[in-house]
CSV table of C-alpha atoms and ligand atoms in Angstrom, one decimal:
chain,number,residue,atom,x,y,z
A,1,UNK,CA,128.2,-95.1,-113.5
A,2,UNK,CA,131.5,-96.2,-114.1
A,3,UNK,CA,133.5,-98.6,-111.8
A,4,UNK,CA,136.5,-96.3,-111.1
A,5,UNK,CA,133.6,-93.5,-109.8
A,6,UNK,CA,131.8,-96.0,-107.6
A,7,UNK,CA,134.6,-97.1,-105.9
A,8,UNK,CA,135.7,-93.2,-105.4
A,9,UNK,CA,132.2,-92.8,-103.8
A,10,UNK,CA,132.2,-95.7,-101.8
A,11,UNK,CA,135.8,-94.6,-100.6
A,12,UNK,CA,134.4,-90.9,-99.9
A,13,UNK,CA,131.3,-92.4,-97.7
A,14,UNK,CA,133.9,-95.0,-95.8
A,15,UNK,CA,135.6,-91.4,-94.8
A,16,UNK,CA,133.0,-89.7,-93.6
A,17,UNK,CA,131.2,-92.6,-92.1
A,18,UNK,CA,134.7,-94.1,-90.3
A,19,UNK,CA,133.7,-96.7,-87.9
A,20,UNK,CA,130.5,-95.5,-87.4
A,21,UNK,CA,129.2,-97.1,-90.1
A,22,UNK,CA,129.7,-100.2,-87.8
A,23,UNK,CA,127.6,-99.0,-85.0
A,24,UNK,CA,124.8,-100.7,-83.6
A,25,UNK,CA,121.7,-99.3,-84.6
A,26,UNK,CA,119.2,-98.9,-82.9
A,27,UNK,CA,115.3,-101.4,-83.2
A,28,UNK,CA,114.0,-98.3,-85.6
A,29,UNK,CA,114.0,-94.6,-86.1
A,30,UNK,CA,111.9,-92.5,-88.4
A,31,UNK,CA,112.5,-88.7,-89.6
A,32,UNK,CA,110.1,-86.5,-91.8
A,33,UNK,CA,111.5,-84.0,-94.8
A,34,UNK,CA,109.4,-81.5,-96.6
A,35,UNK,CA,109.1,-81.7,-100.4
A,36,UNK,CA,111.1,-78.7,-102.4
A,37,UNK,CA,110.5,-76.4,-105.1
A,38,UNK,CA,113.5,-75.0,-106.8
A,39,UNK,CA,113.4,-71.1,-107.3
A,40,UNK,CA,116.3,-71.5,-109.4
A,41,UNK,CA,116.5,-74.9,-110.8
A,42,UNK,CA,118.7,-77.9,-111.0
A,43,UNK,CA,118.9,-79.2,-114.9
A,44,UNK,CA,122.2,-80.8,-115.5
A,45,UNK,CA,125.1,-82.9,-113.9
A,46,UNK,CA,128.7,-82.2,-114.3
A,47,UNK,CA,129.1,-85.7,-112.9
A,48,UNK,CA,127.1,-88.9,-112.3
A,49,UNK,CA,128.4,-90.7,-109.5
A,50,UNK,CA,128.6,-88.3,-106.9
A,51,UNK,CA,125.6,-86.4,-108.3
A,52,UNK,CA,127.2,-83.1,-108.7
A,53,UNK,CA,125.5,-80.0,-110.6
A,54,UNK,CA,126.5,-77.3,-113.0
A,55,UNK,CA,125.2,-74.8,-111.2
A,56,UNK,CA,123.8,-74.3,-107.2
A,57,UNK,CA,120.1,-73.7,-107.1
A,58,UNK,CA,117.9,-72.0,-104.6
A,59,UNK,CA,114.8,-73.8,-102.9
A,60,UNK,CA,111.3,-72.7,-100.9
A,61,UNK,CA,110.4,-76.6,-98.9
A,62,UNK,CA,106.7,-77.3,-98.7
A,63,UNK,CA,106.1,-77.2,-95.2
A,64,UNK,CA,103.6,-80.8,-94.4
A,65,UNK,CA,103.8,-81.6,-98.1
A,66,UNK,CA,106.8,-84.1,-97.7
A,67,UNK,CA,107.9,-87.6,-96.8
A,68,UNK,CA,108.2,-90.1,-92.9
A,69,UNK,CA,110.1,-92.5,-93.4
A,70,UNK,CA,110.4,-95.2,-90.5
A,71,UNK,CA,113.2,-97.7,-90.5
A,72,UNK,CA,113.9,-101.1,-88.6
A,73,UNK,CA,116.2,-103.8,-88.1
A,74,UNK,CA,115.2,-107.3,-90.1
A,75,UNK,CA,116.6,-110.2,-89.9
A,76,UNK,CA,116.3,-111.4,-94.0
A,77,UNK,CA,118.2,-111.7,-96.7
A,78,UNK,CA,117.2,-108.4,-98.4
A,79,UNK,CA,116.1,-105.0,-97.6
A,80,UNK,CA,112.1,-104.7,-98.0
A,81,UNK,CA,110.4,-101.3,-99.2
A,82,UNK,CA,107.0,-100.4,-98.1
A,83,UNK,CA,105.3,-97.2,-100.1
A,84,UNK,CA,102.9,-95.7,-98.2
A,85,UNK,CA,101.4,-99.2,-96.9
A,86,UNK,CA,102.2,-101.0,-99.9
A,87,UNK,CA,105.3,-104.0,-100.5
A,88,UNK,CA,107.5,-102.7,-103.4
A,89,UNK,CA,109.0,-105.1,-105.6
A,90,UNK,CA,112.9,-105.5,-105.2
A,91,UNK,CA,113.3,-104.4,-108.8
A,92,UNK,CA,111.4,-101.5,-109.2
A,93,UNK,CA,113.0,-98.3,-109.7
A,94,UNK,CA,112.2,-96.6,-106.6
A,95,UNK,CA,113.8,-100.0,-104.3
A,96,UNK,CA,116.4,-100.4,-106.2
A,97,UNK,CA,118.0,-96.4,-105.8
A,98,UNK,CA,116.7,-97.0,-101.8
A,99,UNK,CA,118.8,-100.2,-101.6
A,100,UNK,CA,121.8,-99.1,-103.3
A,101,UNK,CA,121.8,-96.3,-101.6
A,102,UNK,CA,121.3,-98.0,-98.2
A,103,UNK,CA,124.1,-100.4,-99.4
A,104,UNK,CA,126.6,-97.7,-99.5
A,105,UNK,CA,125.8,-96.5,-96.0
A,106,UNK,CA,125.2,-99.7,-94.4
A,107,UNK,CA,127.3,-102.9,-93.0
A,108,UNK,CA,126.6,-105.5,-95.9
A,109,UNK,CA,125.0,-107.6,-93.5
A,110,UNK,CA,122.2,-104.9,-92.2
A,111,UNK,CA,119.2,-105.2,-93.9
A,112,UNK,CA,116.1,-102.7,-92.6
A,113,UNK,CA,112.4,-102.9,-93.9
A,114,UNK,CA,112.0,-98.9,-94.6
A,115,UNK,CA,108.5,-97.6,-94.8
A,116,UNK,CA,107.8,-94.0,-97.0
A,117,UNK,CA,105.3,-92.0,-96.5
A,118,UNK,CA,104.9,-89.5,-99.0
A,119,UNK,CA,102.2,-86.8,-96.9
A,120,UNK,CA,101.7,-85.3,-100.5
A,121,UNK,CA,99.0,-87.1,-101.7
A,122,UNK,CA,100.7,-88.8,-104.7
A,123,UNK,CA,97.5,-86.7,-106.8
A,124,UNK,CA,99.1,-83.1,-106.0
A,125,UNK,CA,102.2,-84.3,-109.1
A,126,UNK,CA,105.3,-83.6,-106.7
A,127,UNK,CA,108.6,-85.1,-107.0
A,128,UNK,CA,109.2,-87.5,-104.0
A,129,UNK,CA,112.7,-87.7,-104.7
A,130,UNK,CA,113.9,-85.1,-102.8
A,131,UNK,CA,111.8,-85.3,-99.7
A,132,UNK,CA,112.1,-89.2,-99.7
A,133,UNK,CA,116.0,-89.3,-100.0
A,134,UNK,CA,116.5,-86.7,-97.0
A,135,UNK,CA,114.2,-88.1,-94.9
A,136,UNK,CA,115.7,-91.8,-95.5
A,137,UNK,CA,119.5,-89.6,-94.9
A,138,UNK,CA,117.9,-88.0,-91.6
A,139,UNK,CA,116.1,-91.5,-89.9
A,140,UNK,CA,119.7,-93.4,-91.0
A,141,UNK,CA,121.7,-91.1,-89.2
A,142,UNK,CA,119.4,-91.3,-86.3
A,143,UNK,CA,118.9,-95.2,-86.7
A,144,UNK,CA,123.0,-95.6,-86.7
A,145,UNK,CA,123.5,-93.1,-84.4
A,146,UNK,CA,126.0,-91.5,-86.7
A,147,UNK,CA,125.1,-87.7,-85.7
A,148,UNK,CA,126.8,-86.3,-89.0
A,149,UNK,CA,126.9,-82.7,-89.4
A,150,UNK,CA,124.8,-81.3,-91.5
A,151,UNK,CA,126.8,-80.6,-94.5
A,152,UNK,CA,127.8,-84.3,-94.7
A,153,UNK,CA,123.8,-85.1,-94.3
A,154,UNK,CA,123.4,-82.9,-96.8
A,155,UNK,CA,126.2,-84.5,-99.0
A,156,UNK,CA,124.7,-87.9,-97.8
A,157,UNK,CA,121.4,-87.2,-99.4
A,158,UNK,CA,122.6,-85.8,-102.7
A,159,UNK,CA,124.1,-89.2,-103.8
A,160,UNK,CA,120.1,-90.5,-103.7
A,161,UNK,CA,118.9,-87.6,-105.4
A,162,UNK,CA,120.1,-83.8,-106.0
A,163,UNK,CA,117.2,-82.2,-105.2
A,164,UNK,CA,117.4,-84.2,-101.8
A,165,UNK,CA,120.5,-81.9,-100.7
A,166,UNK,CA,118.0,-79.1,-100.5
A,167,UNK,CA,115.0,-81.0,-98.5
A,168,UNK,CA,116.8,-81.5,-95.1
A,169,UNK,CA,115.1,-77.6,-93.6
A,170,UNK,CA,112.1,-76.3,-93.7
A,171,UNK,CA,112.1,-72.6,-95.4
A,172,UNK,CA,114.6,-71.6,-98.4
A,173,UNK,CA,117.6,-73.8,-99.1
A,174,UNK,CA,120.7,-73.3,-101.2
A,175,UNK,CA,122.5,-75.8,-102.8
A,176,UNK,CA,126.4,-74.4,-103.8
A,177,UNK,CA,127.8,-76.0,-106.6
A,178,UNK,CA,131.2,-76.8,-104.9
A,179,UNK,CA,134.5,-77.7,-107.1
A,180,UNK,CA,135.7,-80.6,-105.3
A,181,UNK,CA,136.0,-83.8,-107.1
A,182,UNK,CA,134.7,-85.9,-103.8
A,183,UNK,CA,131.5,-83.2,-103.7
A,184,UNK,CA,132.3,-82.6,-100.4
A,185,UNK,CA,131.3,-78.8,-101.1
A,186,UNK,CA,128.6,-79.3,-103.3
A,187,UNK,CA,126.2,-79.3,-100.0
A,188,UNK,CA,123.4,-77.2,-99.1
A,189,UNK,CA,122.1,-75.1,-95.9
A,190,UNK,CA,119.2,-72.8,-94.9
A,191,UNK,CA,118.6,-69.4,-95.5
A,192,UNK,CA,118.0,-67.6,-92.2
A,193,UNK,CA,115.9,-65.5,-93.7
A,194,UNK,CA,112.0,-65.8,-93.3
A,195,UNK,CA,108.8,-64.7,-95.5
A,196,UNK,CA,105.7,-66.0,-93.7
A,197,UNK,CA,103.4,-64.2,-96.0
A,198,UNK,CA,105.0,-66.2,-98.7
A,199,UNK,CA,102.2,-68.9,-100.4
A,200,UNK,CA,103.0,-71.8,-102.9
A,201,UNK,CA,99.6,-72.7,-105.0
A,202,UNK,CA,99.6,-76.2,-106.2
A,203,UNK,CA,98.1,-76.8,-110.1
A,204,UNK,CA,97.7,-80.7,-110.6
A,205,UNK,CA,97.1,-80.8,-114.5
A,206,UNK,CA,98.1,-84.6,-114.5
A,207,UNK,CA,99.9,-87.0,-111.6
A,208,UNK,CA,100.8,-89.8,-114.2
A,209,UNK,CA,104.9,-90.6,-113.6
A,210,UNK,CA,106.4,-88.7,-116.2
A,211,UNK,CA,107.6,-90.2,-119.6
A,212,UNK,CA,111.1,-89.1,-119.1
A,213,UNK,CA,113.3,-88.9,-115.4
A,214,UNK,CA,114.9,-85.8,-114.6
A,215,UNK,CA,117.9,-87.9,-114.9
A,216,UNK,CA,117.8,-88.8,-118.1
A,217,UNK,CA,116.3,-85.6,-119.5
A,218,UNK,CA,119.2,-83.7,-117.8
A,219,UNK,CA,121.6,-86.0,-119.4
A,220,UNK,CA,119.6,-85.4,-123.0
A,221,UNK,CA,119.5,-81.7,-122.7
A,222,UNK,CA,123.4,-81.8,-121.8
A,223,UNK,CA,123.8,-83.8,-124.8
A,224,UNK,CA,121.8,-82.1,-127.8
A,225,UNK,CA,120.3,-78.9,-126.7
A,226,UNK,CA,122.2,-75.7,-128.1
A,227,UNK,CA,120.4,-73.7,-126.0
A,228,UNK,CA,122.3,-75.6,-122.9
A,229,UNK,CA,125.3,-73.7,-123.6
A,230,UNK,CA,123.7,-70.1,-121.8
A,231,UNK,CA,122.0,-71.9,-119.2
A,232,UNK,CA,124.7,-72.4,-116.5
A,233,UNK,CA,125.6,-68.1,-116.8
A,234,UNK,CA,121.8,-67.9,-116.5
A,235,UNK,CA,121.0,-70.0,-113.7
A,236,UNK,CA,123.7,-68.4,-111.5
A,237,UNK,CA,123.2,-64.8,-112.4
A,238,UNK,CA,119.0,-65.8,-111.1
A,239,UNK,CA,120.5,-67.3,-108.1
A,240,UNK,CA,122.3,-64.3,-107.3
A,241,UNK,CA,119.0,-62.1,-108.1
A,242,UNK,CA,116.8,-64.3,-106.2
A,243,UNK,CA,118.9,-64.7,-103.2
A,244,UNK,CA,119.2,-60.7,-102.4
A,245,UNK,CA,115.5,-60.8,-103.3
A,246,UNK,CA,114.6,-62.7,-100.5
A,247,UNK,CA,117.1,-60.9,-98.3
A,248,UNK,CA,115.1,-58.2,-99.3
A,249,UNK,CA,111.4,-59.2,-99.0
A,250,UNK,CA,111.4,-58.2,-102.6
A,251,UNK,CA,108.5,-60.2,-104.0
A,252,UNK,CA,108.5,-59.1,-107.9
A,253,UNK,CA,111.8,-59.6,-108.3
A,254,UNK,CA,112.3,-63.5,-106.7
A,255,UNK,CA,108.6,-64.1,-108.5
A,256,UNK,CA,109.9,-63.1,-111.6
A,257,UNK,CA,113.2,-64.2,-111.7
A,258,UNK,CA,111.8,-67.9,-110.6
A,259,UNK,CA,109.7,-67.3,-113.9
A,260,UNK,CA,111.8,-66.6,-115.9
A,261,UNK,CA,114.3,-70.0,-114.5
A,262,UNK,CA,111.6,-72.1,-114.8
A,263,UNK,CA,110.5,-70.8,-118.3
A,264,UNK,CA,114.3,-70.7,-119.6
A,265,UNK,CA,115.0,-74.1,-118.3
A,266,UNK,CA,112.2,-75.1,-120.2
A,267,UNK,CA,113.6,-73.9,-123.6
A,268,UNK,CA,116.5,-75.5,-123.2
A,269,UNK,CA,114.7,-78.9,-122.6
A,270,UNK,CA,112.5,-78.0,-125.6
A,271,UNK,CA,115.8,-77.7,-127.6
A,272,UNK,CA,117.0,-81.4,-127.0
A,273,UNK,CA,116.7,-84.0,-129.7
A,274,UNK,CA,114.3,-85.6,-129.7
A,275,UNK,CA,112.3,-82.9,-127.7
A,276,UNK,CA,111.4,-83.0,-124.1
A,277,UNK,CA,108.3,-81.4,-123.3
A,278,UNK,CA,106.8,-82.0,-119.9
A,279,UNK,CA,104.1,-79.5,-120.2
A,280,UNK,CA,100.5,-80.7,-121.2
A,281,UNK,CA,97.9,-78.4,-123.4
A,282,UNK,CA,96.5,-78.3,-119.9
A,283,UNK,CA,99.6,-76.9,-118.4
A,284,UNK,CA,99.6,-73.7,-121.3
A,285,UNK,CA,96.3,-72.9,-120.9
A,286,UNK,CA,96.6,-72.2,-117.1
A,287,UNK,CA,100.0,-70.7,-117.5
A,288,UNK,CA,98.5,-68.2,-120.2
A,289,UNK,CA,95.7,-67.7,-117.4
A,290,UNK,CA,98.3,-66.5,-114.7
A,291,UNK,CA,99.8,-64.7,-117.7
A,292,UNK,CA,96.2,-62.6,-118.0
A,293,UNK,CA,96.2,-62.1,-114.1
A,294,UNK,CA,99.1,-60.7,-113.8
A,295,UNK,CA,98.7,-58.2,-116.7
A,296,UNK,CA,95.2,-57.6,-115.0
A,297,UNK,CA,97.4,-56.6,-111.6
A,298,UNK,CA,97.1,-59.8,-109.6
A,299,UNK,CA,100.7,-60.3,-108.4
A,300,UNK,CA,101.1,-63.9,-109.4
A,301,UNK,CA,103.7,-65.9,-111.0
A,302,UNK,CA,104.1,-69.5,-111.5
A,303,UNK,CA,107.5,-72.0,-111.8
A,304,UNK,CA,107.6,-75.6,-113.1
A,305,UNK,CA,109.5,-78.3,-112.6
A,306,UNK,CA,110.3,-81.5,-115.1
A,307,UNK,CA,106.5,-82.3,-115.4
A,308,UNK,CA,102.9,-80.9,-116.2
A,309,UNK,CA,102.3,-79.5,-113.0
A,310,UNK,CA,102.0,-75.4,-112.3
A,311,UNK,CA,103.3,-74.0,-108.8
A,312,UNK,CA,101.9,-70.6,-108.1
A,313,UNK,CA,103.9,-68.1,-106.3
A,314,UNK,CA,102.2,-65.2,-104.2
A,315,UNK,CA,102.0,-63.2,-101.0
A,316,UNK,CA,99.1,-63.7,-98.1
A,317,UNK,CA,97.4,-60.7,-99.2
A,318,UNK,CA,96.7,-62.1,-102.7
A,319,UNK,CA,95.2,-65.3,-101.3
A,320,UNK,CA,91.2,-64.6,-101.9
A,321,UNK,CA,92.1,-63.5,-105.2
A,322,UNK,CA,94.0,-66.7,-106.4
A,323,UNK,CA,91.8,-69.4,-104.7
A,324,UNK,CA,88.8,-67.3,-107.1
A,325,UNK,CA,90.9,-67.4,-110.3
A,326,UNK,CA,92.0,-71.4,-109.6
A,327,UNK,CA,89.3,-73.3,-107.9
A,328,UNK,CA,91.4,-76.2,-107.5
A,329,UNK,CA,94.8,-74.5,-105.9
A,330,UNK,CA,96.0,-76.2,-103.3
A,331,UNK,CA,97.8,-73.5,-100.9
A,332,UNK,CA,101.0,-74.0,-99.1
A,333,UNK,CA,102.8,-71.4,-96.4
A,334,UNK,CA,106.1,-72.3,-96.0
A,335,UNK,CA,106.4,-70.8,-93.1
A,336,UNK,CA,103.2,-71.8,-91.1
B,401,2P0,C1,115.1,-78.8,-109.3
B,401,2P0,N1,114.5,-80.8,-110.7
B,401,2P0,O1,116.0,-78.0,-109.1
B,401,2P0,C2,115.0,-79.4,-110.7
B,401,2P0,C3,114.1,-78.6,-111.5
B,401,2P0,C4,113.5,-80.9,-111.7
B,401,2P0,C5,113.4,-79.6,-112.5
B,401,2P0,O2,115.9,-81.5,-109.2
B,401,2P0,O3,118.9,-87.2,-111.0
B,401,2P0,O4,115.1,-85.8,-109.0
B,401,2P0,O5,117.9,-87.6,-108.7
B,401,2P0,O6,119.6,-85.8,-109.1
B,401,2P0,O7,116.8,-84.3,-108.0
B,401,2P0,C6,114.7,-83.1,-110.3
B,401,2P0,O8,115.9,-83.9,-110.3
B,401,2P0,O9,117.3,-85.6,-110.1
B,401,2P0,C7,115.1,-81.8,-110.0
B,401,2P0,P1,118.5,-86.6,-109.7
B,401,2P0,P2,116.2,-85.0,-109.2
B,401,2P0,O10,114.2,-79.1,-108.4
């Protein structure tokens, strides 16, 4: 990140934060944010700093599979990181976006011990990100009392991680792109709409922390993938299908369409130099398998994020029939 963009974001959070951020917080807080899956993904940044997107994407949340976070007042030198139970070194990745980002929000002379939770056991392959970064957004704005609305929550939690714009609700969320420099519109908010028969299946093919981060394999396919150039057009024209599909209950077409992202997305990522491939032969042989289903007449379709892992999407009804085909699925309802 460039100097001149820090400052600008550091300027943007002294805005919104006024003298609030010189409250007194209260001992501790803690909040809880569900883990996302994008419907129509997230894969590329039209700028850094404030983590803005090319293109709005469109979310289901994951119900218990998420992230607690529990923060209180210290009186040391530094901020100290606990993941689930365990002390994280001041230098690892994962402390070192928390404490930056805490920095930003913060008076320099607060320092809190913050202890994550991820609920997901760490085995199921989800990204934490996004759950982790909106519920450390939602326990800071109770801990300082700020009481932001939620667009600027939303906002708040985007700088962490862009997938944690999406993670403050349960249900479907949808991240708009915005225009603004500041990405003060580049916020998400929750659907109204409901779909309780809707399931998510977890596939675990491998939980290993992937080779390559989203960040820098977004920044890669940006970079050297031809195949970039038609995904923004894509990836707004499946928003658009996905979000009347929902409107409308319609299950083939948001299954389909999700597909079809995911699979796309993956293309271009295949296209970067050199490539990036997340999947695992694992991860094809089960896809082909959902393939088969489906061409059997099991409605099942799958989406994938940037790793190995397989999400299943299906309906209530189709339950028996998808727990028999994939022993190890781990169902989710959404709306439970
Ligand atoms: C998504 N992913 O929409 C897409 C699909 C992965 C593939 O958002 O750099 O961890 O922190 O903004 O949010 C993963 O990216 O990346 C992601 P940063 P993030 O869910």
């Amino acid at each position: 990140m460039n100097q001149t963009n820090a400052n600008a974001v550091g300027t943007w959070v002294d805005q919104i934060l006024d003298q609030q951020k010189y409250n007194s917080p209260a001992a501790q807080a803690s909040a809880y944010a569900p883990s996302n899956i994008a419907l129509s993904k997230y894969w590329g940044k039209r700028e850094t700093s404030f983590n803005l997107p090319v293109t709005g994407s469109l979310s289901i949340s994951l119900a218990q599979h998420g992230t607690r976070t529990g923060l209180s007042v210290i009186d040391a030198p530094q901020h100290q990181v606990i993941l689930n139970g365990v002390a994280i070194g001041a230098s690892s990745c994962f402390a070192v976006k928390v404490c930056q980002w805490l920095d930003r929000v913060l008076p320099s002379d607060l320092k809190l011990r913050i202890d994550t939770y991820n609920t997901v056991p760490t085995a199921a392959g989800l990204a934490s990100s996004a759950s982790g970064f909106a519920a450390l957004t939602l326990a800071t704005n109770t801990l300082m009392g700020w009481q932001l609305p939620e667009r600027q929550l939303s906002a708040l939690a985007r700088l962490g991680s862009g997938s944690a714009s999406r993670s403050l609700w349960h249900g479907f969320a949808k991240w708009q792109v915005g225009e603004l420099a500041d990405g003060s519109d580049s916020i998400a908010f929750p659907l109204t709409q409901q779909w309780p028969q809707l399931r998510v299946g977890l596939l675990t093919i491998s939980s290993q922390t992937k080779a390559v981060s989203s960040r820098e394999g977004m920044a890669r396919t940006i970079a050297t993938s031809a195949l970039y150039q038609q995904w923004p057009q894509q990836a707004q024209s499946n928003l658009a299908t996905i979000e009347a599909a929902i409107t409308d209950s319609d299950f083939q077409t948001m299954a389909a369409t999700a597909e079809h992202n995911a699979m796309s997305m993956h293309a271009t990522m295949a296209a970067a130099w050199p490539p990036l491939v997340y999947w695992q032969p694992e991860s094809l042989i089960q896809m082909q398998k959902v393939w088969q289903l489906r061409q059997q007449g099991l409605p099942v379709y799958l989406t994938m994020d940037a790793g190995p892992n397989i999400k299943l999407l299906f309906e209530a009804q189709h339950q028996a029939d998808v727990q028999a085909a994939f022993a190890e699925v781990q169902v989710i309802s959404p709306f439970a």
